[in-house]
């Protein structure tokens, strides 16, 4: 599969690994069990914002990228977004911990592992061996926004840029 473009259908067979948040495993020192998250199935019939970062806990991702999505959760929900998902090449344990340290509970933002960068490789959107920085808006199975960052900055994949497209 090549790069996704506006108007394309979200592909079938897209899976990530994920550790669902639970209160009993809410402490940073505890962890749940990774499960397969069938994004093709879970995203069907919904409005989804998916943003990718090169890595959890990295400076740009933690200081400039993720915070915008956290700060604007209510605005996304107000625009009818059903699912906000953050993906990175990190494993499900690291992604779960990143959500916990950012005090994300429940399914406000899903922290999904793009295991072995499988999805990002399918798109051709990599940064070396990591996921590139990009954002997608999927509405009822159709791509309505797909932008990869042209440089190191957070611009077209920022929460503000994505909100402007909703």
Coordinates of C-alpha atoms in Angstrom, one line a residue:
X1 CA 0.0 0.0 0.0
X2 CA 1.2 3.5 -0.8
X3 CA 0.7 6.7 1.0
X4 CA -3.0 7.3 2.1
X5 CA -4.6 10.2 0.4
X6 CA -7.8 12.1 1.0
X7 CA -10.7 10.1 -0.4
X8 CA -9.1 6.7 0.1
X9 CA -10.7 4.0 2.2
X10 CA -9.0 3.1 5.5
X11 CA -7.3 -0.2 4.7
X12 CA -8.4 -3.5 6.0
X13 CA -6.2 -5.7 8.2
X14 CA -4.7 -2.8 10.2
X15 CA -3.8 -3.9 13.8
X16 CA -1.8 -2.4 16.6
X17 CA -1.0 -3.7 20.1
X18 CA -2.5 -2.0 23.0
X19 CA -2.9 -2.2 26.8
X20 CA -6.4 -1.0 27.8
X21 CA -6.4 1.4 30.8
X22 CA -8.0 0.0 33.9
X23 CA -8.2 1.5 37.4
X24 CA -6.5 -1.5 39.0
X25 CA -3.6 -1.2 36.7
X26 CA -3.6 2.7 36.7
X27 CA -0.3 3.1 38.6
X28 CA 2.8 3.6 36.5
X29 CA 4.5 0.7 38.2
X30 CA 1.8 -1.8 37.2
X31 CA 1.0 -3.0 33.7
X32 CA -1.8 -4.9 32.0
X33 CA -1.5 -7.4 29.2
X34 CA -1.1 -6.3 25.6
X35 CA -4.0 -7.2 23.2
X36 CA -4.4 -6.9 19.5
X37 CA -6.4 -3.8 18.6
X38 CA -8.1 -4.3 15.2
X39 CA -8.2 -0.7 14.0
X40 CA -9.9 -1.5 10.7
X41 CA -12.8 -3.0 12.7
X42 CA -12.8 -0.5 15.7
X43 CA -12.6 2.5 13.4
X44 CA -15.5 1.4 11.2
X45 CA -18.4 3.8 11.2
X46 CA -16.6 6.3 13.4
X47 CA -14.8 9.6 13.2
X48 CA -11.2 9.0 14.2
X49 CA -8.2 11.1 14.6
X50 CA -5.0 9.1 14.5
X51 CA -1.6 10.9 15.0
X52 CA 1.8 9.3 14.9
X53 CA 4.9 10.3 16.8
X54 CA 8.5 9.0 16.3
X55 CA 8.6 7.8 19.9
X56 CA 7.0 8.0 23.3
X57 CA 8.8 10.1 25.9
X58 CA 10.9 11.9 23.3
X59 CA 11.3 15.6 23.7
X60 CA 9.3 16.9 20.7
X61 CA 6.6 14.3 21.1
X62 CA 6.2 14.8 24.8
X63 CA 6.5 18.6 24.9
X64 CA 5.1 19.8 21.5
X65 CA 2.9 17.1 20.0
X66 CA 0.9 15.1 22.6
X67 CA 0.1 18.0 24.9
X68 CA -2.0 19.7 22.2
X69 CA -4.2 16.6 21.9
X70 CA -4.6 16.4 25.6
X71 CA -5.5 20.1 26.0
X72 CA -8.0 19.9 23.2
X73 CA -9.8 16.7 24.1
X74 CA -13.1 18.5 24.6
X75 CA -12.8 20.4 21.3
X76 CA -12.3 17.1 19.5
X77 CA -15.2 15.5 21.2
X78 CA -17.3 18.6 20.4
X79 CA -16.5 18.1 16.7
X80 CA -17.8 14.6 16.8
X81 CA -14.6 12.7 17.1
X82 CA -15.2 9.2 18.5
X83 CA -11.6 8.0 18.8
X84 CA -8.3 9.7 19.3
X85 CA -5.4 7.4 18.8
X86 CA -1.7 8.0 19.2
X87 CA 0.7 5.5 17.6
X88 CA 4.5 5.1 17.8
X89 CA 7.0 2.4 17.2
X90 CA 7.4 1.8 20.9
X91 CA 6.0 -1.4 22.4
X92 CA 2.6 -1.6 24.1
X93 CA 4.1 -1.4 27.6
X94 CA 5.9 1.9 26.8
X95 CA 2.9 3.4 25.1
X96 CA 0.7 2.4 28.1
X97 CA 3.2 4.1 30.5
X98 CA 3.3 7.2 28.3
X99 CA -0.5 7.5 28.7
X100 CA -0.3 7.0 32.4
X101 CA 2.4 9.6 33.0
X102 CA 0.2 12.1 31.0
X103 CA -2.7 11.2 33.3
X104 CA -4.9 9.8 30.4
X105 CA -7.5 7.5 31.8
X106 CA -10.0 5.3 30.1
X107 CA -10.1 5.7 26.3
X108 CA -9.7 9.5 26.0
X109 CA -6.7 8.9 23.9
X110 CA -5.6 5.4 22.9
X111 CA -1.9 4.8 23.0
X112 CA -1.3 2.1 20.4
X113 CA 1.9 0.4 19.4
X114 CA 2.7 0.3 15.7
X115 CA 4.4 -3.0 16.2
X116 CA 7.5 -3.2 14.0
X117 CA 6.2 0.0 12.4
X118 CA 4.0 -2.3 10.2
X119 CA 1.3 0.4 9.5
X120 CA 3.7 3.2 9.0
X121 CA 5.8 1.0 6.6
X122 CA 2.6 0.3 4.6
X123 CA 2.2 4.0 4.2
X124 CA 5.8 4.6 3.5
X125 CA 5.8 7.1 6.3
X126 CA 8.8 6.3 8.4
X127 CA 11.5 8.4 10.1
X128 CA 14.5 6.0 9.9
X129 CA 13.3 2.9 11.7
X130 CA 10.6 4.8 13.6
X131 CA 7.1 6.0 12.7
X132 CA 7.2 9.4 11.1
X133 CA 5.2 12.3 12.5
X134 CA 1.8 12.4 10.8
X135 CA -1.9 12.7 11.3
X136 CA -5.0 11.2 9.7
X137 CA -8.7 11.9 10.0
X138 CA -10.9 8.9 9.2
X139 CA -14.6 9.5 8.9
X140 CA -16.8 6.4 8.4
X141 CA -13.9 4.5 6.8
X142 CA -12.8 7.3 4.5
X143 CA -9.6 9.3 4.8
X144 CA -10.5 13.0 5.0
X145 CA -7.1 14.3 6.1
X146 CA -3.7 12.7 5.7
X147 CA -0.6 14.8 6.3
X148 CA 3.0 13.8 7.1
X149 CA 5.3 16.4 8.6
X150 CA 7.7 17.8 6.0
X151 CA 10.4 18.6 8.6
X152 CA 11.1 18.1 12.3
X153 CA 8.5 20.6 13.5
X154 CA 5.0 19.9 14.6
X155 CA 2.8 21.6 12.2
X156 CA 0.4 19.6 9.9
X157 CA 0.0 16.9 12.5
X158 CA -0.6 19.2 15.4
X159 CA -3.9 19.1 17.3
X160 CA -4.6 22.6 16.1
X161 CA -4.0 21.7 12.4
X162 CA -6.2 18.6 12.7
X163 CA -9.0 20.5 14.6
X164 CA -9.0 23.1 11.7
X165 CA -9.8 20.2 9.3
X166 CA -12.7 18.9 11.3

